[in-house]
Amino acid sequence: MPRISLLVLAGILLSFCSCRSDFETTASTGDLTFSKDTVYLDTVFTNLSSSTYALKVYNHSKNDINIPQIKFAKGLNSKYRMSIDGAQGNQGKTFENVTLLAKDSLYIFIETTVESDNTTPAEFLYTDQIEFDSGANLQKVELVTLVQDAVLLYPKRNADGTTETLPIGDEKISGFYLDKNDPLHGNELHFTNKKAYVIYGYAAVPEGETVIFDAGSRVYFHANSGLIVSKNSSINVNGTKSATDKLENEVIFSSDRQQPDFAYIPGQWGTIWLQNGSTNNEIQNLTLKNATVGLLIDGNNGTTTSIKNTQIYNCTHYGIQAKNAMIEGENIVINYTGQASLACTYGGNYKFTHSTFNNNWSSPGQSAVYISNYSAGSIPETKDLTEATFNNCIIYGSYSNELILDKKTESLFNYQFNNCLLKFNNTNNKYTSDPLYQFDSDSLHYNEIILNKDPKFFNPNINNFNIDDTSSAFAKGNSAYLIPLDILGITRTLPPDLGAYQSKPFPK
């Protein structure tokens, strides 16, 4: 009996479904409603496809309706493309007789690829409209896209049809050498602020050359892309102070995904790799974000890499990963990295002054500062850590211990922290007898340390590390290590505050 009932039920359902296929619709009366009146597609680069944006269309009536036509106002010439509930229509531009059931909705997915000469010159805007129906029942949804003109740099095709690659040890990666005499772009080793640059693959600086970034230049990296500074070559990042929050004079390295949803997503591109043997590297007023490793500094050529007034945020592994390098840093801010904001490994020589190393990564395995004198492996090899000095710095974050000192006895391990605020909780007295962490009694390595006091940053979740006069870092610096201007170019008072920022009242 149950089996017969199931057969009867199946028959009823089949009968219902077959009847539903020939339902009648009424013509649209122009009473559609939309999830948005205007769809703003975020900034795109000329000739590159945007992300996909969604528009929802509602039929609130009790009738199944037929929309005679859905199309772009510019028709087949539109630079936009759309799909409607998965259907592509005529070239993704026009759709005929679209059915929308009573009390139902449909999705329209929109994207665009625009050339700069299709835009309004004054604002670089490309606009169009999606039109629903026609005549008296016409309804419209506006489309607006900001288009940024850009220089595209990418691996070229070889004569045999393969894509250009770069040798990295025994491996090859998708990449190319920047050409100072490129027939299309001119000097690719000189990045100006006239247009944005978008890089696909790894762009490498040829041996003996210098890549220069002018103040205000913008470089956007695609996935699995980055910059390699080769042996005996150099990088000069020449940003300057900006007058507004737009960082108009800052040099910015970021992902080519410009939508707000991607603003804080780590690992969208590779790294800036200063290879072993690169020389005379100078970085000033740089903002770098959303990489895998921000700056990978691999060895040195007997010269010091200078890093000043630089911000590095949202990196999957490290903000700065140095391997037996020589670095002098001033007014550096790093936050939100999966392993360490600053990693000085395999020995080297380092000096950081008035810098803020924070790490608000959500997992407990991270740290703000990691220092070692060896290279991890099956048989670790050591190198002398001749100096690791931190003056007037803040080392803080969301984890209990934000400083890790990892020493092998085979080589030198020289470190010193002067007038620094450190977060280091000696939970269960685990480090009470550890000679590396004697903050109160070891004057050779620690002087005037503020331990586990909240610096009261304005908002570390959005990478704002300003402090005010209620901070534990306020006026706790040593004037002997003074850098006269902070990261924003504001004059420091005496005694100076710790970290990269001169204190000021928070905005209300």
PDB file of N, CA and C in Angstrom, residues 150-222:
ATOM      1  N   ALA A 150      46.552  52.841 -17.292  1.00  0.00           N
ATOM      2  CA  ALA A 150      47.678  52.127 -16.705  1.00  0.00           C
ATOM      3  C   ALA A 150      48.627  51.624 -17.779  1.00  0.00           C
ATOM      4  N   VAL A 151      49.882  51.480 -17.381  1.00  0.00           N
ATOM      5  CA  VAL A 151      50.900  50.821 -18.190  1.00  0.00           C
ATOM      6  C   VAL A 151      50.922  49.358 -17.776  1.00  0.00           C
ATOM      7  N   LEU A 152      50.718  48.460 -18.725  1.00  0.00           N
ATOM      8  CA  LEU A 152      50.701  47.026 -18.428  1.00  0.00           C
ATOM      9  C   LEU A 152      52.065  46.425 -18.743  1.00  0.00           C
ATOM     10  N   LEU A 153      52.661  45.787 -17.756  1.00  0.00           N
ATOM     11  CA  LEU A 153      53.964  45.138 -17.935  1.00  0.00           C
ATOM     12  C   LEU A 153      53.786  43.648 -17.684  1.00  0.00           C
ATOM     13  N   TYR A 154      54.238  42.816 -18.614  1.00  0.00           N
ATOM     14  CA  TYR A 154      53.978  41.388 -18.509  1.00  0.00           C
ATOM     15  C   TYR A 154      54.974  40.604 -19.362  1.00  0.00           C
ATOM     16  N   PRO A 155      55.111  39.296 -19.105  1.00  0.00           N
ATOM     17  CA  PRO A 155      56.006  38.470 -19.924  1.00  0.00           C
ATOM     18  C   PRO A 155      55.546  38.425 -21.376  1.00  0.00           C
ATOM     19  N   LYS A 156      56.486  38.514 -22.271  1.00  0.00           N
ATOM     20  CA  LYS A 156      56.157  38.488 -23.699  1.00  0.00           C
ATOM     21  C   LYS A 156      56.185  37.058 -24.224  1.00  0.00           C
ATOM     22  N   ARG A 157      55.648  36.893 -25.411  1.00  0.00           N
ATOM     23  CA  ARG A 157      55.685  35.602 -26.090  1.00  0.00           C
ATOM     24  C   ARG A 157      57.011  35.442 -26.820  1.00  0.00           C
ATOM     25  N   ASN A 158      57.634  34.270 -26.649  1.00  0.00           N
ATOM     26  CA  ASN A 158      58.838  33.964 -27.410  1.00  0.00           C
ATOM     27  C   ASN A 158      58.467  33.544 -28.828  1.00  0.00           C
ATOM     28  N   ALA A 159      59.465  33.456 -29.683  1.00  0.00           N
ATOM     29  CA  ALA A 159      59.218  33.098 -31.084  1.00  0.00           C
ATOM     30  C   ALA A 159      58.592  31.716 -31.214  1.00  0.00           C
ATOM     31  N   ASP A 160      58.888  30.835 -30.251  1.00  0.00           N
ATOM     32  CA  ASP A 160      58.331  29.481 -30.328  1.00  0.00           C
ATOM     33  C   ASP A 160      56.956  29.381 -29.684  1.00  0.00           C
ATOM     34  N   GLY A 161      56.396  30.512 -29.260  1.00  0.00           N
ATOM     35  CA  GLY A 161      55.061  30.527 -28.686  1.00  0.00           C
ATOM     36  C   GLY A 161      55.019  30.372 -27.177  1.00  0.00           C
ATOM     37  N   THR A 162      56.168  30.086 -26.556  1.00  0.00           N
ATOM     38  CA  THR A 162      56.204  29.967 -25.103  1.00  0.00           C
ATOM     39  C   THR A 162      56.246  31.364 -24.475  1.00  0.00           C
ATOM     40  N   THR A 163      55.934  31.407 -23.183  1.00  0.00           N
ATOM     41  CA  THR A 163      55.922  32.676 -22.464  1.00  0.00           C
ATOM     42  C   THR A 163      57.271  32.906 -21.798  1.00  0.00           C
ATOM     43  N   GLU A 164      57.692  34.144 -21.790  1.00  0.00           N
ATOM     44  CA  GLU A 164      58.969  34.544 -21.214  1.00  0.00           C
ATOM     45  C   GLU A 164      59.054  34.130 -19.732  1.00  0.00           C
ATOM     46  N   THR A 165      60.221  33.613 -19.308  1.00  0.00           N
ATOM     47  CA  THR A 165      60.427  33.190 -17.929  1.00  0.00           C
ATOM     48  C   THR A 165      61.726  33.748 -17.385  1.00  0.00           C
ATOM     49  N   LEU A 166      61.870  33.668 -16.048  1.00  0.00           N
ATOM     50  CA  LEU A 166      63.089  34.081 -15.366  1.00  0.00           C
ATOM     51  C   LEU A 166      63.688  32.880 -14.654  1.00  0.00           C
ATOM     52  N   PRO A 167      65.023  32.721 -14.695  1.00  0.00           N
ATOM     53  CA  PRO A 167      65.650  31.625 -13.947  1.00  0.00           C
ATOM     54  C   PRO A 167      65.792  31.983 -12.473  1.00  0.00           C
ATOM     55  N   ILE A 168      65.275  31.130 -11.589  1.00  0.00           N
ATOM     56  CA  ILE A 168      65.441  31.293 -10.152  1.00  0.00           C
ATOM     57  C   ILE A 168      66.050  29.993  -9.630  1.00  0.00           C
ATOM     58  N   GLY A 169      67.372  29.976  -9.467  1.00  0.00           N
ATOM     59  CA  GLY A 169      68.054  28.737  -9.115  1.00  0.00           C
ATOM     60  C   GLY A 169      67.870  27.721 -10.224  1.00  0.00           C
ATOM     61  N   ASP A 170      67.368  26.555  -9.853  1.00  0.00           N
ATOM     62  CA  ASP A 170      67.120  25.511 -10.847  1.00  0.00           C
ATOM     63  C   ASP A 170      65.710  25.599 -11.432  1.00  0.00           C
ATOM     64  N   GLU A 171      64.939  26.557 -10.966  1.00  0.00           N
ATOM     65  CA  GLU A 171      63.563  26.691 -11.415  1.00  0.00           C
ATOM     66  C   GLU A 171      63.420  27.859 -12.396  1.00  0.00           C
ATOM     67  N   LYS A 172      62.262  27.920 -13.039  1.00  0.00           N
ATOM     68  CA  LYS A 172      61.902  29.049 -13.878  1.00  0.00           C
ATOM     69  C   LYS A 172      60.522  29.538 -13.486  1.00  0.00           C
ATOM     70  N   ILE A 173      60.351  30.848 -13.420  1.00  0.00           N
ATOM     71  CA  ILE A 173      59.056  31.414 -13.083  1.00  0.00           C
ATOM     72  C   ILE A 173      58.617  32.354 -14.194  1.00  0.00           C
ATOM     73  N   SER A 174      57.320  32.577 -14.265  1.00  0.00           N
ATOM     74  CA  SER A 174      56.790  33.504 -15.258  1.00  0.00           C
ATOM     75  C   SER A 174      57.272  34.908 -14.927  1.00  0.00           C
ATOM     76  N   GLY A 175      58.023  35.505 -15.835  1.00  0.00           N
ATOM     77  CA  GLY A 175      58.563  36.829 -15.560  1.00  0.00           C
ATOM     78  C   GLY A 175      59.359  37.372 -16.730  1.00  0.00           C
ATOM     79  N   PHE A 176      59.936  38.550 -16.522  1.00  0.00           N
ATOM     80  CA  PHE A 176      60.624  39.262 -17.600  1.00  0.00           C
ATOM     81  C   PHE A 176      61.559  40.292 -17.001  1.00  0.00           C
ATOM     82  N   TYR A 177      62.537  40.723 -17.779  1.00  0.00           N
ATOM     83  CA  TYR A 177      63.435  41.783 -17.352  1.00  0.00           C
ATOM     84  C   TYR A 177      62.889  43.135 -17.813  1.00  0.00           C
ATOM     85  N   LEU A 178      62.899  44.082 -16.917  1.00  0.00           N
ATOM     86  CA  LEU A 178      62.524  45.445 -17.294  1.00  0.00           C
ATOM     87  C   LEU A 178      63.540  45.996 -18.278  1.00  0.00           C
ATOM     88  N   ASP A 179      63.045  46.701 -19.282  1.00  0.00           N
ATOM     89  CA  ASP A 179      63.882  47.161 -20.393  1.00  0.00           C
ATOM     90  C   ASP A 179      63.899  48.682 -20.400  1.00  0.00           C
ATOM     91  N   LYS A 180      65.078  49.268 -20.283  1.00  0.00           N
ATOM     92  CA  LYS A 180      65.149  50.743 -20.290  1.00  0.00           C
ATOM     93  C   LYS A 180      64.997  51.326 -21.690  1.00  0.00           C
ATOM     94  N   ASN A 181      64.943  50.456 -22.707  1.00  0.00           N
ATOM     95  CA  ASN A 181      64.745  50.924 -24.080  1.00  0.00           C
ATOM     96  C   ASN A 181      63.579  50.197 -24.755  1.00  0.00           C
ATOM     97  N   ASP A 182      62.524  49.942 -23.980  1.00  0.00           N
ATOM     98  CA  ASP A 182      61.386  49.231 -24.544  1.00  0.00           C
ATOM     99  C   ASP A 182      60.718  50.071 -25.629  1.00  0.00           C
ATOM    100  N   PRO A 183      60.440  49.482 -26.797  1.00  0.00           N
ATOM    101  CA  PRO A 183      59.861  50.262 -27.904  1.00  0.00           C
ATOM    102  C   PRO A 183      58.462  50.797 -27.630  1.00  0.00           C
ATOM    103  N   LEU A 184      57.712  50.174 -26.704  1.00  0.00           N
ATOM    104  CA  LEU A 184      56.356  50.612 -26.409  1.00  0.00           C
ATOM    105  C   LEU A 184      56.310  51.549 -25.206  1.00  0.00           C
ATOM    106  N   HIS A 185      56.977  51.180 -24.116  1.00  0.00           N
ATOM    107  CA  HIS A 185      56.862  51.942 -22.873  1.00  0.00           C
ATOM    108  C   HIS A 185      58.025  52.884 -22.620  1.00  0.00           C
ATOM    109  N   GLY A 186      59.076  52.789 -23.409  1.00  0.00           N
ATOM    110  CA  GLY A 186      60.255  53.604 -23.126  1.00  0.00           C
ATOM    111  C   GLY A 186      61.068  52.971 -22.011  1.00  0.00           C
ATOM    112  N   ASN A 187      61.468  53.753 -21.041  1.00  0.00           N
ATOM    113  CA  ASN A 187      62.324  53.264 -19.958  1.00  0.00           C
ATOM    114  C   ASN A 187      61.473  52.592 -18.882  1.00  0.00           C
ATOM    115  N   GLU A 188      61.438  51.267 -18.897  1.00  0.00           N
ATOM    116  CA  GLU A 188      60.642  50.520 -17.920  1.00  0.00           C
ATOM    117  C   GLU A 188      61.281  50.501 -16.536  1.00  0.00           C
ATOM    118  N   LEU A 189      62.503  50.986 -16.410  1.00  0.00           N
ATOM    119  CA  LEU A 189      63.174  51.040 -15.119  1.00  0.00           C
ATOM    120  C   LEU A 189      62.866  52.332 -14.369  1.00  0.00           C
ATOM    121  N   HIS A 190      62.069  53.192 -14.975  1.00  0.00           N
ATOM    122  CA  HIS A 190      61.698  54.456 -14.335  1.00  0.00           C
ATOM    123  C   HIS A 190      60.178  54.531 -14.237  1.00  0.00           C
ATOM    124  N   PHE A 191      59.658  54.334 -13.023  1.00  0.00           N
ATOM    125  CA  PHE A 191      58.218  54.372 -12.778  1.00  0.00           C
ATOM    126  C   PHE A 191      57.839  55.794 -12.349  1.00  0.00           C
ATOM    127  N   THR A 192      56.989  56.430 -13.135  1.00  0.00           N
ATOM    128  CA  THR A 192      56.599  57.810 -12.859  1.00  0.00           C
ATOM    129  C   THR A 192      55.208  57.840 -12.232  1.00  0.00           C
ATOM    130  N   ASN A 193      54.748  59.039 -11.918  1.00  0.00           N
ATOM    131  CA  ASN A 193      53.398  59.198 -11.362  1.00  0.00           C
ATOM    132  C   ASN A 193      52.390  59.637 -12.422  1.00  0.00           C
ATOM    133  N   LYS A 194      52.747  59.514 -13.697  1.00  0.00           N
ATOM    134  CA  LYS A 194      51.844  59.924 -14.778  1.00  0.00           C
ATOM    135  C   LYS A 194      50.704  58.935 -14.975  1.00  0.00           C
ATOM    136  N   LYS A 195      50.995  57.654 -14.865  1.00  0.00           N
ATOM    137  CA  LYS A 195      49.999  56.597 -14.991  1.00  0.00           C
ATOM    138  C   LYS A 195      50.286  55.537 -13.942  1.00  0.00           C
ATOM    139  N   ALA A 196      49.260  54.734 -13.626  1.00  0.00           N
ATOM    140  CA  ALA A 196      49.476  53.569 -12.783  1.00  0.00           C
ATOM    141  C   ALA A 196      50.173  52.478 -13.607  1.00  0.00           C
ATOM    142  N   TYR A 197      50.800  51.548 -12.911  1.00  0.00           N
ATOM    143  CA  TYR A 197      51.455  50.402 -13.546  1.00  0.00           C
ATOM    144  C   TYR A 197      50.820  49.126 -13.013  1.00  0.00           C
ATOM    145  N   VAL A 198      50.548  48.183 -13.892  1.00  0.00           N
ATOM    146  CA  VAL A 198      50.033  46.873 -13.501  1.00  0.00           C
ATOM    147  C   VAL A 198      51.018  45.823 -13.998  1.00  0.00           C
ATOM    148  N   ILE A 199      51.494  44.971 -13.074  1.00  0.00           N
ATOM    149  CA  ILE A 199      52.530  43.997 -13.401  1.00  0.00           C
ATOM    150  C   ILE A 199      51.956  42.589 -13.326  1.00  0.00           C
ATOM    151  N   TYR A 200      52.164  41.835 -14.405  1.00  0.00           N
ATOM    152  CA  TYR A 200      51.822  40.413 -14.468  1.00  0.00           C
ATOM    153  C   TYR A 200      53.123  39.618 -14.467  1.00  0.00           C
ATOM    154  N   GLY A 201      53.217  38.599 -13.590  1.00  0.00           N
ATOM    155  CA  GLY A 201      54.465  37.863 -13.477  1.00  0.00           C
ATOM    156  C   GLY A 201      55.489  38.689 -12.702  1.00  0.00           C
ATOM    157  N   TYR A 202      56.710  38.191 -12.646  1.00  0.00           N
ATOM    158  CA  TYR A 202      57.764  38.892 -11.907  1.00  0.00           C
ATOM    159  C   TYR A 202      58.583  39.774 -12.840  1.00  0.00           C
ATOM    160  N   ALA A 203      58.643  41.060 -12.505  1.00  0.00           N
ATOM    161  CA  ALA A 203      59.482  42.002 -13.239  1.00  0.00           C
ATOM    162  C   ALA A 203      60.841  42.043 -12.557  1.00  0.00           C
ATOM    163  N   ALA A 204      61.896  41.840 -13.313  1.00  0.00           N
ATOM    164  CA  ALA A 204      63.248  41.775 -12.752  1.00  0.00           C
ATOM    165  C   ALA A 204      64.090  42.946 -13.230  1.00  0.00           C
ATOM    166  N   VAL A 205      64.940  43.443 -12.329  1.00  0.00           N
ATOM    167  CA  VAL A 205      65.880  44.505 -12.667  1.00  0.00           C
ATOM    168  C   VAL A 205      67.164  43.858 -13.167  1.00  0.00           C
ATOM    169  N   PRO A 206      67.588  44.149 -14.391  1.00  0.00           N
ATOM    170  CA  PRO A 206      68.798  43.506 -14.910  1.00  0.00           C
ATOM    171  C   PRO A 206      70.033  43.850 -14.072  1.00  0.00           C
ATOM    172  N   GLU A 207      71.003  42.981 -14.094  1.00  0.00           N
ATOM    173  CA  GLU A 207      72.232  43.194 -13.335  1.00  0.00           C
ATOM    174  C   GLU A 207      72.892  44.512 -13.741  1.00  0.00           C
ATOM    175  N   GLY A 208      73.300  45.274 -12.746  1.00  0.00           N
ATOM    176  CA  GLY A 208      73.968  46.541 -12.987  1.00  0.00           C
ATOM    177  C   GLY A 208      73.037  47.722 -13.187  1.00  0.00           C
ATOM    178  N   GLU A 209      71.725  47.499 -13.167  1.00  0.00           N
ATOM    179  CA  GLU A 209      70.765  48.581 -13.391  1.00  0.00           C
ATOM    180  C   GLU A 209      70.061  48.963 -12.075  1.00  0.00           C
ATOM    181  N   THR A 210      69.394  50.119 -12.098  1.00  0.00           N
ATOM    182  CA  THR A 210      68.640  50.611 -10.951  1.00  0.00           C
ATOM    183  C   THR A 210      67.207  50.897 -11.376  1.00  0.00           C
ATOM    184  N   VAL A 211      66.237  50.379 -10.632  1.00  0.00           N
ATOM    185  CA  VAL A 211      64.842  50.707 -10.884  1.00  0.00           C
ATOM    186  C   VAL A 211      64.455  51.847  -9.945  1.00  0.00           C
ATOM    187  N   ILE A 212      63.801  52.868 -10.502  1.00  0.00           N
ATOM    188  CA  ILE A 212      63.481  54.085  -9.762  1.00  0.00           C
ATOM    189  C   ILE A 212      61.967  54.274  -9.740  1.00  0.00           C
ATOM    190  N   PHE A 213      61.446  54.600  -8.565  1.00  0.00           N
ATOM    191  CA  PHE A 213      60.021  54.891  -8.400  1.00  0.00           C
ATOM    192  C   PHE A 213      59.876  56.325  -7.922  1.00  0.00           C
ATOM    193  N   ASP A 214      59.276  57.167  -8.755  1.00  0.00           N
ATOM    194  CA  ASP A 214      59.075  58.568  -8.398  1.00  0.00           C
ATOM    195  C   ASP A 214      58.019  58.704  -7.315  1.00  0.00           C
ATOM    196  N   ALA A 215      58.069  59.817  -6.601  1.00  0.00           N
ATOM    197  CA  ALA A 215      57.033  60.124  -5.614  1.00  0.00           C
ATOM    198  C   ALA A 215      55.663  60.108  -6.288  1.00  0.00           C
ATOM    199  N   GLY A 216      54.697  59.474  -5.638  1.00  0.00           N
ATOM    200  CA  GLY A 216      53.344  59.405  -6.179  1.00  0.00           C
ATOM    201  C   GLY A 216      53.107  58.282  -7.159  1.00  0.00           C
ATOM    202  N   SER A 217      54.106  57.469  -7.445  1.00  0.00           N
ATOM    203  CA  SER A 217      53.893  56.372  -8.392  1.00  0.00           C
ATOM    204  C   SER A 217      53.080  55.259  -7.734  1.00  0.00           C
ATOM    205  N   ARG A 218      52.295  54.564  -8.560  1.00  0.00           N
ATOM    206  CA  ARG A 218      51.400  53.503  -8.110  1.00  0.00           C
ATOM    207  C   ARG A 218      51.682  52.243  -8.924  1.00  0.00           C
ATOM    208  N   VAL A 219      51.977  51.148  -8.212  1.00  0.00           N
ATOM    209  CA  VAL A 219      52.278  49.893  -8.885  1.00  0.00           C
ATOM    210  C   VAL A 219      51.363  48.823  -8.314  1.00  0.00           C
ATOM    211  N   TYR A 220      50.613  48.145  -9.192  1.00  0.00           N
ATOM    212  CA  TYR A 220      49.638  47.142  -8.791  1.00  0.00           C
ATOM    213  C   TYR A 220      50.062  45.795  -9.372  1.00  0.00           C
ATOM    214  N   PHE A 221      50.130  44.799  -8.507  1.00  0.00           N
ATOM    215  CA  PHE A 221      50.622  43.485  -8.901  1.00  0.00           C
ATOM    216  C   PHE A 221      49.475  42.493  -9.002  1.00  0.00           C
ATOM    217  N   HIS A 222      49.477  41.725 -10.084  1.00  0.00           N
ATOM    218  CA  HIS A 222      48.512  40.651 -10.256  1.00  0.00           C
ATOM    219  C   HIS A 222      48.926  39.467  -9.378  1.00  0.00           C
TER     220      HIS A 222
END
